[in-house]
CSV table of C-alpha atoms in Angstrom, one decimal:
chain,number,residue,atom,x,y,z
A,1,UNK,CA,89.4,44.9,80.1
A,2,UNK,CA,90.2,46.1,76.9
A,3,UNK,CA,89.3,42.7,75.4
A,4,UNK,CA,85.9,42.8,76.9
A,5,UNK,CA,85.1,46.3,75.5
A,6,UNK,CA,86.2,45.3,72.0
A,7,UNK,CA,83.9,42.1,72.3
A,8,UNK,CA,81.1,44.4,73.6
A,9,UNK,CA,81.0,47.1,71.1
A,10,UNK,CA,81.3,43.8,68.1
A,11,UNK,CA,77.8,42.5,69.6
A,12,UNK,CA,76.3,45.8,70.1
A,13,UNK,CA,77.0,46.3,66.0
A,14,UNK,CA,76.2,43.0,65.2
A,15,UNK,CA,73.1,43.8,67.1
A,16,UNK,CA,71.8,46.7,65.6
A,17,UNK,CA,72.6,45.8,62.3
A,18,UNK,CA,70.4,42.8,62.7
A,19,UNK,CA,67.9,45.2,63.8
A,20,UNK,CA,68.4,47.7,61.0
A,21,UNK,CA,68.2,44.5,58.7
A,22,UNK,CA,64.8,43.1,59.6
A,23,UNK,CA,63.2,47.0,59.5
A,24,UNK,CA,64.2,46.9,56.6
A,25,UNK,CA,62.8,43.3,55.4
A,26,UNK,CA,59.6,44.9,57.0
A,27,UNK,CA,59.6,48.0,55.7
A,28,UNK,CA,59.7,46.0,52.4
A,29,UNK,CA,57.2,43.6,52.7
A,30,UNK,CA,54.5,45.8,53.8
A,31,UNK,CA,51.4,45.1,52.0
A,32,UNK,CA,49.6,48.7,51.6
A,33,UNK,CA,47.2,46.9,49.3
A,34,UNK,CA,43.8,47.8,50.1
A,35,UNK,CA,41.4,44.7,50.9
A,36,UNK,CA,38.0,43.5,51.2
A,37,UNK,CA,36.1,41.1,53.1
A,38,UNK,CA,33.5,38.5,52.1
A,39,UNK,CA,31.9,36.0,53.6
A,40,UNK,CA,31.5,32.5,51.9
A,41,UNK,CA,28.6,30.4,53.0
A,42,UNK,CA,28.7,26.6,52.7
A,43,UNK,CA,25.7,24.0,53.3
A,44,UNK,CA,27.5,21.1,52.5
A,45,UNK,CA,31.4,20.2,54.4
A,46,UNK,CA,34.7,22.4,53.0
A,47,UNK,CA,37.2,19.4,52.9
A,48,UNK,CA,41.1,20.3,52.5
A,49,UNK,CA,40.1,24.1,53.5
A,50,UNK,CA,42.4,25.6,55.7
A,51,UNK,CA,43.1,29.3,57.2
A,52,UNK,CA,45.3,31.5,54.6
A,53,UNK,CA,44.0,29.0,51.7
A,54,UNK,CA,44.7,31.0,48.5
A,55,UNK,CA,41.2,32.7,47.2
A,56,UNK,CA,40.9,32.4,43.2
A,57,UNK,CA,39.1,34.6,40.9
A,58,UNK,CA,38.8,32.9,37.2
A,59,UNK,CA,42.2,31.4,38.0
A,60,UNK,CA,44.3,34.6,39.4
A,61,UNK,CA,44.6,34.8,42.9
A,62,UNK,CA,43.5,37.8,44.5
A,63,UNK,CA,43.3,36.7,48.5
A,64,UNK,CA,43.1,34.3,51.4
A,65,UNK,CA,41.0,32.6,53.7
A,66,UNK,CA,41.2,34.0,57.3
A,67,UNK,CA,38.3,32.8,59.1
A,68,UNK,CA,36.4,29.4,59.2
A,69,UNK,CA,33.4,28.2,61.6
A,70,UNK,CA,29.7,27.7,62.2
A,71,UNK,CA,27.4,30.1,62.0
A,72,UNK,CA,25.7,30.6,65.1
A,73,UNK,CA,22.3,31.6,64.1
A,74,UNK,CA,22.2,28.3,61.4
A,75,UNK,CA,24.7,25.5,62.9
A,76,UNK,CA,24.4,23.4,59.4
A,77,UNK,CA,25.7,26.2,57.5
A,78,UNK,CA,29.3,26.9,57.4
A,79,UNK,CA,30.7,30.7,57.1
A,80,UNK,CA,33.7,31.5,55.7
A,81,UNK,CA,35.3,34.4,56.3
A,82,UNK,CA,37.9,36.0,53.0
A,83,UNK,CA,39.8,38.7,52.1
A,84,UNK,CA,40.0,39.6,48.9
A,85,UNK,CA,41.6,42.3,47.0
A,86,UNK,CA,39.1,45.5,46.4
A,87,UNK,CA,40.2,46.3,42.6
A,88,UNK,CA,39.2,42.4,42.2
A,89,UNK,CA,36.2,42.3,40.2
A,90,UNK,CA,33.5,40.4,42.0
A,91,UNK,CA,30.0,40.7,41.2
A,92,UNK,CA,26.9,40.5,43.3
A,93,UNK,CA,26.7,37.3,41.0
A,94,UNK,CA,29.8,35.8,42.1
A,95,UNK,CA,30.0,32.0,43.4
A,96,UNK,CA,32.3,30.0,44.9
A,97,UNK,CA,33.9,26.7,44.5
A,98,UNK,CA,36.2,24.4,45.9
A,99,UNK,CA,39.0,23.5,44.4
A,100,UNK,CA,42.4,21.3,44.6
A,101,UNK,CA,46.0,22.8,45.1
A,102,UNK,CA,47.4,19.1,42.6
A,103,UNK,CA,47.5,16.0,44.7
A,104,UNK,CA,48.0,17.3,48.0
A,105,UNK,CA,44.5,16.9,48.9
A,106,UNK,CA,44.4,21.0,50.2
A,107,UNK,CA,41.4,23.2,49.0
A,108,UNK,CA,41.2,26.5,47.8
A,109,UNK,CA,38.5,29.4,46.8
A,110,UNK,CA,37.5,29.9,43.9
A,111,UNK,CA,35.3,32.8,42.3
A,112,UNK,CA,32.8,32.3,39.3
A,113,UNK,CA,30.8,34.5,37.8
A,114,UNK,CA,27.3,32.8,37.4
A,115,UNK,CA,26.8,34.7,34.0
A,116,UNK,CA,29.7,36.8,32.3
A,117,UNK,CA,28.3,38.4,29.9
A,118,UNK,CA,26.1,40.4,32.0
A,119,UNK,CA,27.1,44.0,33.2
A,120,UNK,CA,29.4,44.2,36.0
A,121,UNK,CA,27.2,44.9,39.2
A,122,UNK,CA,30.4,44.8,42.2
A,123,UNK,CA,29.3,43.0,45.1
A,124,UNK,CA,28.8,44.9,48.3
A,125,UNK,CA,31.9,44.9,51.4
A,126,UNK,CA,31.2,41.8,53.1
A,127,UNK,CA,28.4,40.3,50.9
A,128,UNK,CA,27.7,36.8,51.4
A,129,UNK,CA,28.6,34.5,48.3
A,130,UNK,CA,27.1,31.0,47.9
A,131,UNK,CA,29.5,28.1,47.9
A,132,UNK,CA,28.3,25.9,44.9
A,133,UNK,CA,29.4,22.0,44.9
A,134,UNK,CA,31.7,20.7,42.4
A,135,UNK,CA,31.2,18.1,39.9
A,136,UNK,CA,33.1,15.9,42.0
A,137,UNK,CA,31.1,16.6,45.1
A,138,UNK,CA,27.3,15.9,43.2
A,139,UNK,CA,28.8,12.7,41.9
A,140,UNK,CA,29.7,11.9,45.7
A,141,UNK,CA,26.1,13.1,46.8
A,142,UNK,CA,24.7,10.3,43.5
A,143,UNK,CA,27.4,7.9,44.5
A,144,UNK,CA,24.6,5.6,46.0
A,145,UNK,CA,22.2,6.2,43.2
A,146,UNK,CA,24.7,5.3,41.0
A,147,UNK,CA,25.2,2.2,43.0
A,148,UNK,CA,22.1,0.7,43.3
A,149,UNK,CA,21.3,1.5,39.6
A,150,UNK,CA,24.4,0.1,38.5
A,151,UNK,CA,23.3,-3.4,40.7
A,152,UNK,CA,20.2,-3.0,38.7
A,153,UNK,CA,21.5,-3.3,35.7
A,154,UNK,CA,23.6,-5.8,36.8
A,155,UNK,CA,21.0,-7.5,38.0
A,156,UNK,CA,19.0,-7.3,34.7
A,157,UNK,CA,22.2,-8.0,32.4
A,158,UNK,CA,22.5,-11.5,34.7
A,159,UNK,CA,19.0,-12.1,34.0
A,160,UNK,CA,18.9,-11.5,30.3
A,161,UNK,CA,22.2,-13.8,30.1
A,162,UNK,CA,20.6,-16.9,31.8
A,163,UNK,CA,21.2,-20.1,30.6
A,164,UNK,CA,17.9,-20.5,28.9
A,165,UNK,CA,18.6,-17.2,27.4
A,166,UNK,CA,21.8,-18.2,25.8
A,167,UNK,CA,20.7,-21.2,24.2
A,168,UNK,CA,17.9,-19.3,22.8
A,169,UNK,CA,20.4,-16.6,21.4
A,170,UNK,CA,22.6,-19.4,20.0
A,171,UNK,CA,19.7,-21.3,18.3
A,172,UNK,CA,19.1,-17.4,17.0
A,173,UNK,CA,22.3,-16.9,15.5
A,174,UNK,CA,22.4,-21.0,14.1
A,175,UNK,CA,18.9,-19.8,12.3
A,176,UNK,CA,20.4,-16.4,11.5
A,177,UNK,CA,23.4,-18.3,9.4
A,178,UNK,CA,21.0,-20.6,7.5
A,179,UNK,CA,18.5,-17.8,6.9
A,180,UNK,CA,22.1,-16.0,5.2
A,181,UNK,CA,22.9,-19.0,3.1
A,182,UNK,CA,19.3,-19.1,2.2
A,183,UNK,CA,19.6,-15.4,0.8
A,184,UNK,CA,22.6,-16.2,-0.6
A,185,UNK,CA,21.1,-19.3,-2.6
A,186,UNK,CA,18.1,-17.4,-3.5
A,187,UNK,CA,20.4,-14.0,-4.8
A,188,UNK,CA,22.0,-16.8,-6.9
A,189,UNK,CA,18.8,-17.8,-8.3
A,190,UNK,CA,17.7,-14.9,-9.0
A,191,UNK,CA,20.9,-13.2,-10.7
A,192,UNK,CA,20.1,-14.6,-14.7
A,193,UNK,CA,16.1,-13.3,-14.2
A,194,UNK,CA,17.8,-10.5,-13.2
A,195,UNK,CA,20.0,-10.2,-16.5
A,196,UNK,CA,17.3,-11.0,-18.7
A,197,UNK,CA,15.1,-8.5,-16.6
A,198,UNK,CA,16.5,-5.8,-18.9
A,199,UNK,CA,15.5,-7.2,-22.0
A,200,UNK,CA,11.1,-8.2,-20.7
A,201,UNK,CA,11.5,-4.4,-19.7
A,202,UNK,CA,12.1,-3.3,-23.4
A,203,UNK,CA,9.4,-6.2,-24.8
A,204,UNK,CA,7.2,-4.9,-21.9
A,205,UNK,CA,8.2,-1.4,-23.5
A,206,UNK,CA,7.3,-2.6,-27.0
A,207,UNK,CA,4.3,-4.3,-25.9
A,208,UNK,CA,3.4,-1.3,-24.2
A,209,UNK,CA,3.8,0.8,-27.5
A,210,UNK,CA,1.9,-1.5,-29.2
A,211,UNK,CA,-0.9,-1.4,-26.8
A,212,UNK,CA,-1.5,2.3,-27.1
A,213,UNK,CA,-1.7,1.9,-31.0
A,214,UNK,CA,-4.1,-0.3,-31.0
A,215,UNK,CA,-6.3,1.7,-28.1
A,216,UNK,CA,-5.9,4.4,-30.7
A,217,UNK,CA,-7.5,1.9,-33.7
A,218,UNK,CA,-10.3,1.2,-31.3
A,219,UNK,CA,-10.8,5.2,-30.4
A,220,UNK,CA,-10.8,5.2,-34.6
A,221,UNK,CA,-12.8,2.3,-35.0
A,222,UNK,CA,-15.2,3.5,-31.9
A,223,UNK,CA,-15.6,7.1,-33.7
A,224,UNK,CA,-16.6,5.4,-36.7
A,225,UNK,CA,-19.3,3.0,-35.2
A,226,UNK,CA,-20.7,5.9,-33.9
A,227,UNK,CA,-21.0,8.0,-37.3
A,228,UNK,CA,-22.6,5.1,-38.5
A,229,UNK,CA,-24.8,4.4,-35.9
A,230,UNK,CA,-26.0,8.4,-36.7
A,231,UNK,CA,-26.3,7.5,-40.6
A,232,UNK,CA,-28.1,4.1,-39.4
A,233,UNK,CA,-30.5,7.0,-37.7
A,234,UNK,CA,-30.6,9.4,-40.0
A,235,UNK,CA,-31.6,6.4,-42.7
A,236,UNK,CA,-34.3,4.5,-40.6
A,237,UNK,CA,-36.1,8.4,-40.2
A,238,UNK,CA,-35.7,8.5,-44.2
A,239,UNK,CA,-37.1,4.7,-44.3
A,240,UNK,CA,-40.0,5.6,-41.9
A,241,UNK,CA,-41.0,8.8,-43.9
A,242,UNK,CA,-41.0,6.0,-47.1
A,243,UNK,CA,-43.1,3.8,-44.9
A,244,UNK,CA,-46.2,6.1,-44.0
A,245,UNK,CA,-45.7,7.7,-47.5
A,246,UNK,CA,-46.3,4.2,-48.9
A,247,UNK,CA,-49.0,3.5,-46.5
A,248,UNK,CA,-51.1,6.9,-47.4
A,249,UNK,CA,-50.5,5.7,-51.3
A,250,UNK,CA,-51.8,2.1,-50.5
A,251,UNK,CA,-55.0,4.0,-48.8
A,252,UNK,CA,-55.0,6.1,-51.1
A,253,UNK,CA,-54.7,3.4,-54.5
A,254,UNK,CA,-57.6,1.7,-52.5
A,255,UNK,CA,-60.3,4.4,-52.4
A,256,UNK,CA,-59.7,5.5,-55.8
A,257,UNK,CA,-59.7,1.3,-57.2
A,258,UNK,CA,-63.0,1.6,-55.0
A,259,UNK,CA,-64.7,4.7,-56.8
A,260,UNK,CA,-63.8,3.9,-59.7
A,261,UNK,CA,-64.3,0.0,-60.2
A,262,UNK,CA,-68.1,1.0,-60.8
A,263,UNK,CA,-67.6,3.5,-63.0
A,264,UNK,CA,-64.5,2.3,-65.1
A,265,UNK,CA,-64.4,0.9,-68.3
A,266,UNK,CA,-63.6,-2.4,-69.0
A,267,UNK,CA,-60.2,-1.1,-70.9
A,268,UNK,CA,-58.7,1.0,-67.3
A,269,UNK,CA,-59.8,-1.5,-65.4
A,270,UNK,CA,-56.5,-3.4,-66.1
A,271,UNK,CA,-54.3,0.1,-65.6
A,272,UNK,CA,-55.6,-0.1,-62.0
A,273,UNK,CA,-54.6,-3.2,-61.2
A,274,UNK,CA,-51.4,-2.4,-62.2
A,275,UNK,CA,-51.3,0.7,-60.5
A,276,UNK,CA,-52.7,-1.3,-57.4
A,277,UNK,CA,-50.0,-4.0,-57.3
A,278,UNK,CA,-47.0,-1.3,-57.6
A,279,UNK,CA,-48.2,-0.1,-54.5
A,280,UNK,CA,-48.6,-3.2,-52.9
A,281,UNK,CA,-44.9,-3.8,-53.7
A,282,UNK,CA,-43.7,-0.2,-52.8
A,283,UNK,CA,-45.8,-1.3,-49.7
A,284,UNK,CA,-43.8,-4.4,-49.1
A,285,UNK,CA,-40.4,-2.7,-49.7
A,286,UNK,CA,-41.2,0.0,-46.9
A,287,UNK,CA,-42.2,-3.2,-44.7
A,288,UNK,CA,-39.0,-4.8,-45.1
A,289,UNK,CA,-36.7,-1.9,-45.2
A,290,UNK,CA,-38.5,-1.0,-41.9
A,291,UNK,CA,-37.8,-5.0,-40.0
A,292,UNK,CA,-34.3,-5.3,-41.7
A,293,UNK,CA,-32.9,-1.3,-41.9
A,294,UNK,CA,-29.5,-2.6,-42.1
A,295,UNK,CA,-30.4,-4.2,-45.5
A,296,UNK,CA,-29.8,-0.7,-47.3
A,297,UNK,CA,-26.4,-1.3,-46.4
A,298,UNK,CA,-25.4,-4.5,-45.9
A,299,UNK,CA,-28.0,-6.5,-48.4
A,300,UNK,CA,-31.2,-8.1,-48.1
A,301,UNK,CA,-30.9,-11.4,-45.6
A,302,UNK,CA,-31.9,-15.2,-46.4
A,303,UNK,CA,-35.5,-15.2,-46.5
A,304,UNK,CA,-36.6,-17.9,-43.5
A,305,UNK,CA,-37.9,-21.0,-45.4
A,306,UNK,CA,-41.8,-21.3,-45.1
A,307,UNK,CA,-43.6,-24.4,-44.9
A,308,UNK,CA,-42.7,-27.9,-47.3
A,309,UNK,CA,-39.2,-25.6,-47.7
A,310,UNK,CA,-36.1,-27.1,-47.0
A,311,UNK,CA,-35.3,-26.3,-43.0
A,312,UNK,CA,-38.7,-25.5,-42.1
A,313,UNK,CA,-38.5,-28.1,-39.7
A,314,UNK,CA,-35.3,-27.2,-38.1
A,315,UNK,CA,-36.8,-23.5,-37.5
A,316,UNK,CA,-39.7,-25.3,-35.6
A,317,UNK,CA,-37.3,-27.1,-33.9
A,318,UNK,CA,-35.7,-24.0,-32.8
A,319,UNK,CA,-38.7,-22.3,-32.3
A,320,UNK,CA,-37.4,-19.8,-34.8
């Protein structure tokens, strides 16, 4: 009997200090942190999301997942129920993606802000936050565009590479190497024009020099030409003044020979006829000075032989 009691009082202790032990294990995990629900909506599937998934903000984890189903008003869409520390800063602009715990193929929550920058506006208890798909998932959604473009181009690449094709690019590259050893024969040619290139560039230079000088004799000789052809002028108005002054002194020789050949003497008779032919001469001069001006300066031509004069008949010939 005493055996038994011993045994009994050694499990009753054992007992309650097992109990004692796990009130206190309670006692110190209690979570007195205050919390927050929201409710993440999905259109598309949550793959590798499962109940107490950890919920990410930026990277630190601030909650779980506790709740996921249908919704029943809209059976496409997808609600998802977390809880998420309240001093956790989410936005009324907050997202949320899925993302993968490594290569274990599990899912978790996580919160983006759509623009940080902006002022911090905190979302409402139990706000509904949009979940966004992940690069992976739009390159699942354009896997099949991807496909059939890719078996385009395929498609087109076999095509361009045909046999015809091939032979056409090899003929190209055969006409491509002769058309480089052409260049290269011609660049050979043309390397001593090129050294002596230097040297026509300074004649060309001289040349050039000599060019302008003489452009600046013709300006010279040009400005001269035309201060003679203003002397030329001003010497044919001089000869024409002579002219009609050796025309009114032929008139007037001529009316005074006529009143007085009646009533001259026999002696002034011959002082008249001198008088007379002087102007008949001064009258021939103006004549000539007036066909030939130029004879003032440069001399008085060959007279044009008249008739029974040697080259008469070579000026009829020529109708000269």
């Amino acid at each position: 009997m005493e055996n038994k009691a011993h045994a009994l009082a050694a499990g009753l202790f054992l007992l309650l200090l097992g109990l004692a032990l796990a009130a206190s294990v309670a006692w110190f995990q209690g979570d007195t942190t205050e919390r927050v629900h929201y409710t993440v909506v999905s259109r598309s599937g949550v793959p590798g999301l499962n109940l107490k998934a950890p919920v990410k903000l930026r990277g630190v984890e601030v909650g779980w997942v506790d709740s996921i189903g249908f919704d029943p008003e809209d059976p496409r869409q997808i609600l998802v129920g977390i809880t998420v520390d309240a001093a956790a800063p989410v936005s009324a602009s907050t997202h949320a993606q899925l993302g993968l715990q490594g290569v274990t193929g599990l899912s978790f929550v996580s919160l983006e802000e759509t623009d940080a920058k902006a002022p911090l506006q905190r979302a409402a208890p139990g706000a509904r936050l949009a979940l966004k798909p992940t690069l992976l998932d739009r390159l699942a959604d354009s896997g099949p565009l991807l496909l059939a473009r890719f078996t385009e181009t395929a498609d087109r690449l076999n095509a361009l590479l045909s046999d015809d094709n091939r032979a056409q690019l090899g003929r190209s590259l055969v006409q491509l190497e002769q058309a480089a050893s052409d260049t290269s024969r011609l660049m050979a040619a043309l390397q001593p024009g090129a050294r002596e290139l230097p040297v026509f560039l300074k004649d060309a230079d001289a040349t050039a020099r000599r060019a302008t000088a003489a452009l600046g004799e013709i300006e010279a000789l040009a400005a001269d030409s035309r201060a003679l052809a203003q002397e030329l002028k001003t010497r044919v108005a001089v000869l024409d003044r002579l002219d009609g002054a050796a025309a009114q002194l032929q008139t007037t020789t001529r009316n005074l020979e006529v009143a007085l050949v009646g009533d001259t003497p026999p002696r002034s008779r011959p002082l008249l006829g001198d008088i007379a032919a002087a102007s008949r001469s001064v009258e021939r001069a103006a004549t000539d000075l007036g066909d030939q001006p130029q004879s003032l300066l440069f001399g008085r031509g060959a007279r044009a032989p008249g008739p029974g004069e040697t080259g008469f008949a070579e000026r009829l010939k020529d109708g000269k």
